[in-house]
């Protein structure tokens, strides 16, 4: 007897349908075809044991399992459940009458217990698009799948429960999650708050500007000046995720297997801080079994690179295209995958090898050549994609011992949200443009036209500091954001002054003793 069960495979952050076909015929062999990987092939032992432990008999026949389409590689252990059900139905031990109503995925342990699998959210979205009645998944994945409305989600604990449900022996209630209500109730509490930061008002302001416009930012300063401490507080002033952003972010983490059991939607923006020993593949994604990299896991959030020059040159250079295009296309001999990568880059570095160049009290022991060589580890094209370059100095002891606290993240965040709202209305008719950092040259010419006095300031700065032409657009984008924070329709001289001050490393004299 031949039976068919609908499953799914992951391609990028989306799912495609896979039909698991099982045929039981005369003979004594178990054959699996359809381009399965090692984990799928090993399912034979898990399925055999799970069927026996669930009170059924593995058929003493030739069992052929085909996973179509055959030219798509099947990876992982999530096909255990549909294969087990197909084997039992093909042998006539259970009825397949409800198989066509559901998408069924799950990993089996030897005793028949269902274990969670990756990528359930995009599979649920696909099941709804195919107008299926519902999806059957491990209980640990049920709330993740239930994020998708208009779809019955049944979270099961073991193989026997699935069989009883499909044979109408039991009638469990589907898992229901009110996505909008859950998202609306979500309260973003942060472990780190800018209220704990004493001094560094200029750096706090730079962070506010960066978050208001979605700009990349680089902090340059000596050890102990607070670069990492303030970077960790950045998510607390970012605007909250919108519902579409939350869904897209959750899909990426679901595919990567980063969601905890019982998770629904991600409600806080991701903050990723990989170590400087990370490989290019781990950063951008890919591998033998393709997975999203750190830049995709940071999508709609922050990618923090501490000790920026210590990252290998090859790792840093692969970020150039994603920073510009906000997605990464990974092409290999066997596959081509596109992952979203719309992240905000936050980097920090020392100004020189010893760390004390420009320090107010400690003397730098580096030569001018050493300083220049250290700075040259960051290429010009990559630096071109960083809008704000801020020099940070240690906080004097007098400020550290003062008892008064700084401005809270909540109040800074209010101003950021107001500025983002202005930008959302401005770019409402534009495709994939949501904030000032994403402006194209056409939009810069339209929306970032400074007043004559402000343009004169920009011209003077470009000439005086011998700034490169690549700084021109970046300064205008930042100036537009500063004007939005002031709710100003035009870029005024004060806004331009501040924007120019955030281009420290573009000055030809920076790093010269």
XYZ file of N, CA and C in Angstrom, residues 21-271:
753
model
N 6.505 9.844 0.749
C 5.775 8.704 0.195
C 6.347 7.411 0.769
N 5.463 6.544 1.264
C 5.914 5.275 1.855
C 5.161 4.124 1.183
N 5.903 3.126 0.731
C 5.332 1.951 0.065
C 5.802 0.690 0.790
N 4.857 -0.139 1.197
C 5.181 -1.439 1.802
C 4.845 -2.524 0.795
N 5.857 -3.331 0.482
C 5.680 -4.357 -0.550
C 6.406 -5.627 -0.104
N 6.304 -6.650 -0.904
C 6.934 -7.927 -0.560
C 8.448 -7.786 -0.506
N 9.056 -8.374 0.511
C 10.499 -8.311 0.657
C 10.895 -8.065 2.099
N 12.230 -7.851 2.337
C 12.734 -7.611 3.695
C 13.828 -6.541 3.627
N 13.445 -5.332 3.287
C 14.446 -4.269 3.106
C 13.828 -2.920 3.448
N 14.660 -2.015 3.961
C 14.215 -0.640 4.216
C 15.052 0.275 3.328
N 14.382 0.945 2.388
C 15.079 1.790 1.414
C 14.570 3.220 1.541
N 15.497 4.175 1.558
C 15.121 5.592 1.647
C 15.783 6.345 0.508
N 14.971 7.035 -0.303
C 15.475 7.798 -1.437
C 14.894 9.206 -1.390
N 15.462 10.082 -2.239
C 14.977 11.465 -2.265
C 15.987 12.452 -1.726
N 17.281 12.125 -1.839
C 18.389 12.983 -1.421
C 18.374 13.261 0.086
N 18.273 12.206 0.939
C 18.321 12.432 2.390
C 19.761 12.584 2.877
N 19.969 13.383 3.923
C 21.303 13.481 4.506
C 21.461 12.381 5.561
N 22.584 12.373 6.265
C 22.870 11.306 7.222
C 21.843 11.255 8.341
N 21.429 12.417 8.850
C 20.457 12.459 9.940
C 19.124 11.850 9.512
N 18.718 12.079 8.258
C 17.464 11.512 7.761
C 17.605 10.000 7.598
N 18.742 9.549 7.070
C 18.951 8.114 6.879
C 18.939 7.366 8.211
N 19.476 7.999 9.252
C 19.513 7.358 10.566
C 18.136 7.244 11.203
N 17.140 7.886 10.616
C 15.795 7.825 11.181
C 15.251 6.401 11.183
N 15.785 5.516 10.338
C 15.301 4.136 10.270
C 15.369 3.469 11.641
N 16.469 3.662 12.351
C 16.613 3.039 13.668
C 15.689 3.692 14.687
N 15.572 5.002 14.626
C 14.689 5.688 15.573
C 13.233 5.315 15.329
N 12.833 5.275 14.065
C 11.451 4.943 13.715
C 11.116 3.508 14.125
N 12.020 2.573 13.852
C 11.788 1.173 14.209
C 11.555 1.018 15.703
N 12.423 1.634 16.501
C 12.290 1.531 17.953
C 11.037 2.234 18.455
N 10.745 3.447 17.930
C 9.579 4.212 18.391
C 8.285 3.487 18.082
N 8.200 2.852 16.925
C 6.995 2.098 16.569
C 6.783 0.936 17.535
N 7.864 0.197 17.850
C 7.753 -0.921 18.780
C 7.370 -0.479 20.179
N 7.966 0.640 20.643
C 7.679 1.137 21.995
C 6.281 1.741 22.100
N 5.657 2.048 20.970
C 4.311 2.635 20.966
C 3.214 1.586 20.824
N 3.582 0.292 20.835
C 2.581 -0.775 20.784
C 2.250 -1.271 19.393
N 3.079 -0.955 18.406
C 2.839 -1.418 17.041
C 4.027 -2.263 16.588
N 3.882 -2.887 15.427
C 4.944 -3.737 14.885
C 5.510 -3.123 13.611
N 6.831 -3.068 13.542
C 7.455 -2.614 12.301
C 7.240 -3.708 11.251
N 6.724 -3.352 10.062
C 6.363 -4.379 9.066
C 7.564 -5.189 8.592
N 7.366 -6.492 8.470
C 8.397 -7.374 7.930
C 8.222 -7.455 6.417
N 8.410 -6.320 5.807
C 8.231 -6.190 4.367
C 9.324 -5.275 3.814
N 9.320 -5.141 2.507
C 10.196 -4.146 1.885
C 9.494 -2.786 1.996
N 10.129 -1.863 2.700
C 9.559 -0.529 2.903
C 10.406 0.474 2.129
N 9.775 1.185 1.209
C 10.464 2.203 0.410
C 9.915 3.580 0.819
N 10.820 4.469 1.236
C 10.449 5.832 1.610
C 11.047 6.781 0.577
N 10.189 7.536 -0.078
C 10.646 8.533 -1.055
C 10.203 9.914 -0.605
N 11.137 10.861 -0.640
C 10.822 12.239 -0.263
C 10.943 13.122 -1.499
N 9.787 13.597 -1.958
C 9.745 14.371 -3.198
C 9.518 15.857 -2.882
N 10.097 16.758 -3.702
C 10.899 16.505 -4.910
C 12.281 15.945 -4.589
N 12.747 15.056 -5.434
C 13.975 14.313 -5.154
C 15.232 15.143 -5.323
N 15.138 16.309 -5.973
C 16.345 17.110 -6.201
C 16.593 18.122 -5.085
N 15.748 18.147 -4.037
C 15.936 19.028 -2.883
C 16.514 18.206 -1.743
N 17.646 18.648 -1.205
C 18.289 17.895 -0.137
C 17.457 17.977 1.143
N 17.209 16.811 1.775
C 16.438 16.740 3.025
C 17.418 16.630 4.183
N 17.303 17.516 5.154
C 18.263 17.578 6.252
C 17.550 17.533 7.592
N 18.219 16.924 8.570
C 17.719 16.941 9.934
C 16.853 15.745 10.282
N 16.403 15.753 11.541
C 15.653 14.613 12.083
C 14.153 14.856 12.122
N 13.673 15.952 11.556
C 12.255 16.313 11.656
C 11.353 15.414 10.825
N 11.926 14.553 9.968
C 11.106 13.677 9.130
C 10.758 12.366 9.830
N 11.249 12.160 11.065
C 10.976 10.906 11.775
C 9.484 10.634 11.895
N 8.718 11.636 12.337
C 7.294 11.439 12.593
C 6.516 11.101 11.326
N 6.638 11.873 10.237
C 5.896 11.479 9.024
C 6.320 10.122 8.476
N 7.611 9.757 8.609
C 8.057 8.446 8.129
C 7.409 7.334 8.954
N 7.377 7.493 10.278
C 6.779 6.479 11.154
C 5.299 6.303 10.847
N 4.587 7.405 10.685
C 3.160 7.308 10.362
C 2.956 6.664 8.992
N 3.807 7.022 8.041
C 3.695 6.440 6.711
C 3.941 4.946 6.712
N 4.918 4.480 7.500
C 5.221 3.052 7.583
C 4.022 2.287 8.143
N 3.433 2.809 9.219
C 2.287 2.129 9.833
C 1.076 2.125 8.909
N 0.837 3.235 8.215
C -0.310 3.309 7.304
C -0.104 2.416 6.080
N 1.129 2.366 5.560
C 1.413 1.530 4.394
C 1.253 0.051 4.724
N 1.469 -0.318 6.002
C 1.314 -1.706 6.438
C -0.123 -2.028 6.842
N -0.991 -1.008 6.821
C -2.384 -1.225 7.156
C -2.691 -1.228 8.632
N -1.740 -0.825 9.490
C -1.976 -0.834 10.929
C -2.775 0.380 11.383
N -2.720 1.468 10.637
C -3.529 2.651 10.923
C -4.117 3.169 9.620
N -5.151 4.021 9.735
C -5.796 4.577 8.544
C -5.166 5.914 8.159
N -4.944 6.145 6.869
C -4.343 7.408 6.425
C -5.367 8.478 6.054
N -6.631 8.325 6.489
C -7.683 9.201 5.955
C -7.505 10.669 6.302
N -6.827 10.992 7.409
C -6.643 12.408 7.784
C -5.275 12.962 7.384
N -4.445 12.142 6.759
C -3.078 12.583 6.462
C -3.045 13.829 5.578
N -3.959 13.930 4.627
C -3.934 15.047 3.690
C -4.374 16.372 4.278
N -4.847 16.372 5.538
C -5.344 17.603 6.155
C -4.267 18.361 6.919
N -3.147 17.681 7.206
C -2.151 18.270 8.102
C -0.749 18.239 7.500
N 0.055 19.203 7.938
C 1.505 19.124 7.748
C 2.051 18.519 9.031
N 2.879 17.483 8.927
C 3.327 16.719 10.097
C 4.850 16.677 10.122
N 5.444 17.154 11.228
C 6.900 17.134 11.383
C 7.246 16.897 12.851
N 8.358 16.201 13.107
C 8.813 15.990 14.473
C 9.895 14.935 14.548
N 10.765 15.067 15.530
C 11.818 14.076 15.754
C 11.358 13.075 16.814
N 11.673 11.801 16.611
C 11.299 10.748 17.545
C 12.503 10.280 18.347
N 12.299 10.069 19.640
C 13.306 9.375 20.437
C 13.014 7.884 20.357
N 13.858 7.055 20.947
C 13.694 5.615 20.823
C 12.421 5.104 21.492
N 11.931 5.843 22.505
C 10.708 5.394 23.180
C 9.441 6.007 22.599
N 9.576 6.740 21.472
C 8.417 7.330 20.819
C 8.096 8.741 21.241
N 8.879 9.306 22.166
C 8.665 10.695 22.584
C 9.020 11.645 21.449
N 8.232 12.711 21.296
C 8.499 13.702 20.259
C 9.409 14.792 20.796
N 10.471 15.075 20.061
C 11.450 16.087 20.438
C 11.318 17.298 19.526
N 11.613 18.510 20.039
C 11.449 19.724 19.223
C 12.405 19.759 18.037
N 11.983 20.462 16.988
C 12.779 20.604 15.771
C 12.882 22.082 15.403
N 13.763 22.381 14.466
C 13.985 23.760 14.036
C 13.058 24.130 12.888
N 12.775 25.442 12.784
C 12.086 25.959 11.605
C 10.588 25.738 11.568
N 9.954 25.520 12.718
C 8.517 25.247 12.731
C 7.699 26.469 12.298
N 8.133 27.667 12.653
C 7.362 28.862 12.289
C 7.223 29.024 10.775
N 8.304 29.008 9.981
C 8.103 29.098 8.517
C 7.301 27.923 7.954
N 7.394 26.755 8.583
C 6.581 25.625 8.133
C 5.097 25.893 8.365
N 4.783 26.518 9.509
C 3.384 26.847 9.798
C 2.854 27.881 8.816
N 3.673 28.850 8.478
C 3.271 29.866 7.501
C 2.991 29.208 6.151
N 3.828 28.247 5.777
C 3.621 27.536 4.519
C 2.327 26.723 4.561
N 2.057 26.069 5.703
C 0.845 25.254 5.830
C -0.409 26.106 5.676
N -0.387 27.302 6.256
C -1.538 28.195 6.098
C -1.678 28.641 4.647
N -0.557 28.934 3.997
C -0.603 29.352 2.590
C -1.163 28.244 1.703
N -0.954 26.990 2.093
C -1.460 25.860 1.315
C -2.905 25.520 1.679
N -3.473 26.309 2.625
C -4.864 26.131 3.054
C -5.114 24.752 3.673
N -4.123 24.252 4.403
C -4.304 23.009 5.141
C -5.139 23.267 6.393
N -5.708 22.202 6.920
C -6.497 22.344 8.151
C -5.606 22.706 9.330
N -4.416 22.087 9.413
C -3.564 22.361 10.563
C -2.189 21.758 10.424
N -1.454 21.741 11.539
C -0.093 21.225 11.592
C 0.074 20.440 12.885
N 0.755 19.302 12.816
C 1.030 18.469 13.984
C 2.528 18.520 14.250
N 2.894 18.968 15.453
C 4.296 19.189 15.808
C 4.550 18.699 17.225
N 5.806 18.585 17.641
C 6.100 18.285 19.047
C 5.515 19.355 19.966
N 5.149 18.956 21.184
C 4.518 19.885 22.126
C 5.390 21.103 22.386
N 6.721 20.922 22.403
C 7.626 22.043 22.673
C 7.604 23.092 21.571
N 7.139 22.727 20.379
C 7.074 23.676 19.260
C 5.686 24.263 19.052
N 4.712 23.869 19.881
C 3.319 24.235 19.619
C 3.082 25.734 19.685
N 3.586 26.408 20.715
C 3.334 27.847 20.829
C 4.027 28.620 19.715
N 5.175 28.140 19.275
C 5.865 28.771 18.144
C 5.025 28.679 16.884
N 4.453 27.496 16.639
C 3.629 27.307 15.450
C 2.319 28.076 15.538
N 1.795 28.219 16.766
C 0.493 28.863 16.954
C 0.530 30.366 16.744
N 1.721 30.928 16.543
C 1.825 32.348 16.189
C 1.059 32.619 14.900
N 0.999 31.622 14.016
C 0.286 31.748 12.745
C -1.201 31.504 12.997
N -2.012 32.508 12.737
C -3.444 32.350 12.979
C -4.128 31.646 11.798
N -5.409 31.322 11.998
C -6.207 30.598 10.988
C -5.585 29.253 10.628
N -4.977 28.601 11.619
C -4.361 27.299 11.414
C -4.460 26.512 12.726
N -4.986 25.296 12.653
C -5.072 24.463 13.853
C -3.690 23.879 14.161
N -3.207 24.110 15.368
C -1.885 23.640 15.778
C -2.055 22.620 16.896
N -1.556 21.410 16.670
C -1.658 20.348 17.668
C -0.246 19.967 18.120
N 0.044 20.256 19.366
C 1.324 19.884 19.955
C 1.202 18.543 20.650
N 1.971 17.563 20.208
C 1.871 16.193 20.720
C 3.135 15.815 21.487
N 2.957 14.924 22.478
C 4.076 14.499 23.315
C 4.771 13.251 22.811
N 4.046 12.378 22.111
C 4.651 11.134 21.641
C 3.913 10.606 20.418
N 4.472 9.557 19.829
C 3.909 8.975 18.609
C 2.512 8.422 18.847
N 2.288 7.821 20.007
C 0.989 7.230 20.292
C -0.109 8.294 20.310
N 0.180 9.467 20.877
C -0.804 10.549 20.890
C -1.174 10.987 19.474
N -0.191 11.069 18.598
C -0.445 11.469 17.211
C -1.343 10.446 16.527
N -1.036 9.167 16.743
C -1.837 8.108 16.105
C -3.270 8.137 16.622
N -3.444 8.278 17.946
C -4.796 8.326 18.521
C -5.593 9.489 17.958
N -4.939 10.631 17.764
C -5.625 11.803 17.211
C -6.033 11.563 15.752
N -5.128 11.024 14.957
C -5.418 10.812 13.533
C -6.415 9.671 13.310
N -6.568 8.786 14.314
C -7.539 7.695 14.210
C -8.851 8.030 14.910
N -9.003 9.300 15.312
C -10.221 9.786 15.982
C -10.466 9.103 17.325
N -9.423 8.577 17.948
C -9.552 7.989 19.280
C -9.586 9.076 20.341
N -8.835 10.160 20.120
C -8.803 11.290 21.057
C -9.066 12.578 20.287
N -9.452 13.602 21.028
C -9.751 14.899 20.391
C -9.111 16.026 21.199
N -7.789 16.158 21.133
C -7.121 17.231 21.886
C -7.491 18.608 21.340
N -7.383 19.599 22.212
C -7.665 20.969 21.800
C -6.434 21.575 21.131
N -6.633 22.296 20.033
C -5.469 22.932 19.387
C -4.896 24.046 20.257
N -3.618 24.276 20.104
C -2.948 25.370 20.811
C -3.312 26.690 20.156
N -3.703 27.677 20.970
C -4.132 28.973 20.446
C -3.285 30.070 21.083
N -2.751 30.932 20.263
C -1.999 32.104 20.728
C -2.563 33.326 20.030
N -3.039 34.282 20.811
C -3.502 35.545 20.241
C -2.273 36.417 19.992
N -1.804 36.394 18.751
C -0.525 37.034 18.438
C -0.526 38.517 18.770
N -1.542 39.232 18.357
C -1.564 40.679 18.578
C -1.697 41.011 20.058
N -2.486 40.205 20.768
C -2.630 40.454 22.198
C -1.333 40.171 22.939
N -0.678 39.046 22.590
C 0.596 38.712 23.211
C 1.644 39.775 22.895
N 1.658 40.226 21.650
C 2.638 41.228 21.233
C 2.367 42.562 21.918
N 1.086 42.917 22.043
C 0.735 44.175 22.691
C 1.028 44.178 24.171
N 0.939 42.985 24.817
C 1.180 42.900 26.252
C 2.655 42.828 26.583
N 3.444 42.486 25.582
C 4.869 42.269 25.840
C 5.512 43.526 26.392
N 6.202 43.366 27.486
C 6.871 44.492 28.127
C 8.369 44.298 27.995
N 8.987 45.252 27.411
C 10.425 45.148 27.188
C 11.171 45.684 28.401
N 11.689 44.780 29.203
C 12.509 45.175 30.341
C 13.954 44.831 30.015
N 14.851 45.719 30.370
C 16.255 45.552 30.001
C 17.109 45.486 31.265
N 18.136 44.639 31.202
C 19.049 44.514 32.330
C 19.966 45.726 32.438
N 20.164 46.420 31.326
C 21.083 47.565 31.313
C 20.315 48.831 30.941
N 20.605 49.917 31.650
C 19.908 51.181 31.433
C 20.923 52.313 31.453
N 20.706 53.304 30.596
C 21.631 54.443 30.536
C 21.609 55.284 31.809
N 20.643 55.025 32.669
C 20.592 55.773 33.924
C 21.818 55.474 34.782
N 22.458 54.313 34.553
C 23.637 53.922 35.331
C 24.923 54.547 34.818
N 24.868 55.189 33.653
C 26.083 55.750 33.037
C 26.291 57.175 33.524
N 27.426 57.418 34.127
C 27.758 58.756 34.612
C 28.671 59.449 33.600
N 28.355 60.688 33.318
C 29.123 61.426 32.326
C 28.839 60.924 30.923
N 29.802 61.138 30.017
C 29.726 60.687 28.619
C 28.463 61.180 27.920
N 28.058 62.409 28.191
C 26.824 62.930 27.593
C 26.919 63.014 26.073
N 28.088 63.359 25.559
C 28.237 63.461 24.101
C 28.098 62.099 23.435
N 28.589 61.047 24.097
C 28.477 59.707 23.529
C 27.029 59.223 23.607
N 26.343 59.526 24.701
C 24.927 59.182 24.812
C 24.133 59.848 23.684
N 24.471 61.083 23.415
C 23.794 61.802 22.332
C 24.064 61.128 20.989
N 25.301 60.689 20.767
C 25.630 59.998 19.520
C 24.821 58.712 19.382
N 24.662 57.987 20.478
C 23.845 56.771 20.455
C 22.386 57.098 20.138
N 21.897 58.191 20.706
C 20.513 58.604 20.441
C 20.320 58.901 18.959
N 21.273 59.612 18.367
C 21.194 59.932 16.940
C 21.263 58.656 16.111
N 22.170 57.747 16.486
C 22.323 56.502 15.739
C 21.036 55.681 15.760
N 20.409 55.577 16.925
C 19.170 54.785 17.038
C 18.008 55.476 16.331
N 17.976 56.808 16.375
C 16.877 57.538 15.746
C 16.882 57.388 14.236
N 18.063 57.244 13.636
C 18.137 57.124 12.178
C 18.564 55.766 11.675
N 18.826 54.800 12.595
C 19.286 53.481 12.182
C 20.705 53.479 11.661
N 21.539 54.404 12.150
C 22.902 54.572 11.631
C 23.880 53.620 12.310
N 24.903 53.212 11.553
C 26.006 52.455 12.127
C 26.915 53.417 12.894
N 27.537 52.914 13.962
C 28.341 53.796 14.810
C 29.608 53.080 15.252
N 30.701 53.832 15.284
C 31.997 53.321 15.731
C 32.486 54.165 16.900
N 32.860 53.498 18.009
C 33.399 54.179 19.185
C 34.897 53.949 19.239
N 35.649 55.025 19.372
C 37.101 54.943 19.448
C 37.538 55.569 20.767
N 38.213 54.792 21.602
C 38.637 55.330 22.889
C 39.524 54.366 23.639
N 40.203 54.832 24.678
C 41.131 53.993 25.445
C 40.409 52.941 26.270
N 41.138 51.946 26.777
C 40.518 50.909 27.612
C 39.883 51.516 28.868
N 38.724 50.991 29.251
C 38.079 51.454 30.474
C 37.282 52.727 30.335
N 37.105 53.228 29.115
C 36.373 54.486 28.938
C 34.862 54.268 28.844
N 34.424 53.023 28.777
C 32.984 52.743 28.795
C 32.387 52.365 27.459
N 33.202 51.973 26.493
C 32.680 51.647 25.155
C 31.728 50.449 25.205
N 32.203 49.354 25.764
C 31.377 48.146 25.818
C 30.171 48.331 26.731
N 30.380 49.002 27.841
C 29.298 49.214 28.800
C 28.123 49.943 28.154
N 28.409 50.994 27.388
C 27.333 51.757 26.768
C 26.733 51.026 25.566
N 27.546 50.274 24.847
C 27.022 49.518 23.707
C 25.987 48.501 24.163
N 26.201 47.880 25.321
C 25.245 46.894 25.836
C 23.912 47.535 26.214
N 23.915 48.851 26.425
C 22.679 49.544 26.781
C 21.936 50.072 25.563
N 22.511 49.871 24.395
C 21.897 50.393 23.175
C 20.499 49.826 22.903
N 20.256 48.515 23.083
C 18.894 48.007 22.810
C 17.805 48.683 23.636
N 18.169 49.233 24.787
C 17.159 49.847 25.655
C 16.618 51.165 25.107
N 17.273 51.738 24.095
C 16.762 52.986 23.524
C 16.327 52.815 22.068
N 16.414 51.608 21.546
C 15.917 51.358 20.191
C 14.400 51.327 20.197
N 13.754 51.719 19.105
C 12.288 51.642 19.047
C 11.834 50.193 19.107
N 10.643 49.913 19.644
C 10.165 48.531 19.739
C 9.936 47.925 18.365
N 9.987 46.613 18.305
C 9.714 45.906 17.058
C 8.262 46.091 16.631
N 8.045 46.253 15.347
C 6.682 46.195 14.822
C 6.296 44.715 14.680
N 5.034 44.440 14.491
C 4.587 43.053 14.375
C 5.227 42.340 13.180
N 5.279 42.965 11.972
C 5.968 42.282 10.857
C 7.450 42.048 11.143
N 8.127 43.013 11.798
C 9.536 42.829 12.141
C 9.704 41.685 13.128
N 8.810 41.609 14.120
C 8.888 40.539 15.106
C 8.715 39.177 14.454
N 7.789 39.076 13.506
C 7.541 37.810 12.825
C 8.759 37.395 11.994
N 9.335 38.357 11.276
C 10.504 38.048 10.447
C 11.700 37.658 11.314
N 11.905 38.377 12.410
C 13.016 38.070 13.312
C 12.842 36.695 13.936
N 11.619 36.370 14.339
C 11.341 35.065 14.944
C 11.582 33.941 13.946
N 11.238 34.158 12.680
C 11.475 33.147 11.644
C 12.959 32.812 11.541
N 13.796 33.827 11.545
C 15.237 33.606 11.416
C 15.757 32.782 12.586
N 15.355 33.149 13.804
C 15.824 32.428 14.985
C 15.220 31.033 15.067
N 14.026 30.850 14.511
C 13.422 29.525 14.460
C 14.226 28.608 13.539
N 14.590 29.113 12.369
C 15.382 28.327 11.412
C 16.742 27.965 12.007
N 17.321 28.895 12.783
C 18.630 28.655 13.384
C 18.550 27.799 14.644
N 17.328 27.480 15.092
C 17.162 26.677 16.299
C 17.499 27.430 17.569
N 17.322 28.763 17.565
C 17.675 29.589 18.720
C 16.488 29.908 19.616
N 15.279 29.450 19.257
C 14.117 29.733 20.088
C 14.019 28.708 21.215
N 13.729 29.187 22.400
C 13.551 28.287 23.531
C 12.176 27.640 23.470
N 12.033 26.475 24.111
C 10.755 25.791 24.146
C 9.676 26.665 24.755
N 8.505 26.681 24.143
C 7.407 27.512 24.640
C 7.449 28.936 24.143
N 8.393 29.267 23.250
C 8.505 30.637 22.748
C 7.388 30.941 21.772
N 6.978 32.203 21.761
C 6.050 32.667 20.728
C 6.804 33.650 19.850
N 6.381 34.900 19.849
C 7.081 35.910 19.059
C 8.222 36.536 19.856
N 9.299 36.871 19.178
C 10.354 37.672 19.800
C 9.850 39.107 19.895
N 9.930 39.693 21.063
C 9.406 41.040 21.261
C 10.501 42.067 21.527
N 11.743 41.631 21.682
C 12.856 42.558 21.866
C 13.815 42.430 20.692
N 14.413 43.518 20.330
C 15.356 43.498 19.211
C 16.600 42.690 19.584
N 17.074 41.851 18.677
C 18.249 41.023 18.996
C 19.502 41.864 19.180
N 20.388 41.407 20.051
C 21.686 42.037 20.280
C 22.716 40.921 20.201
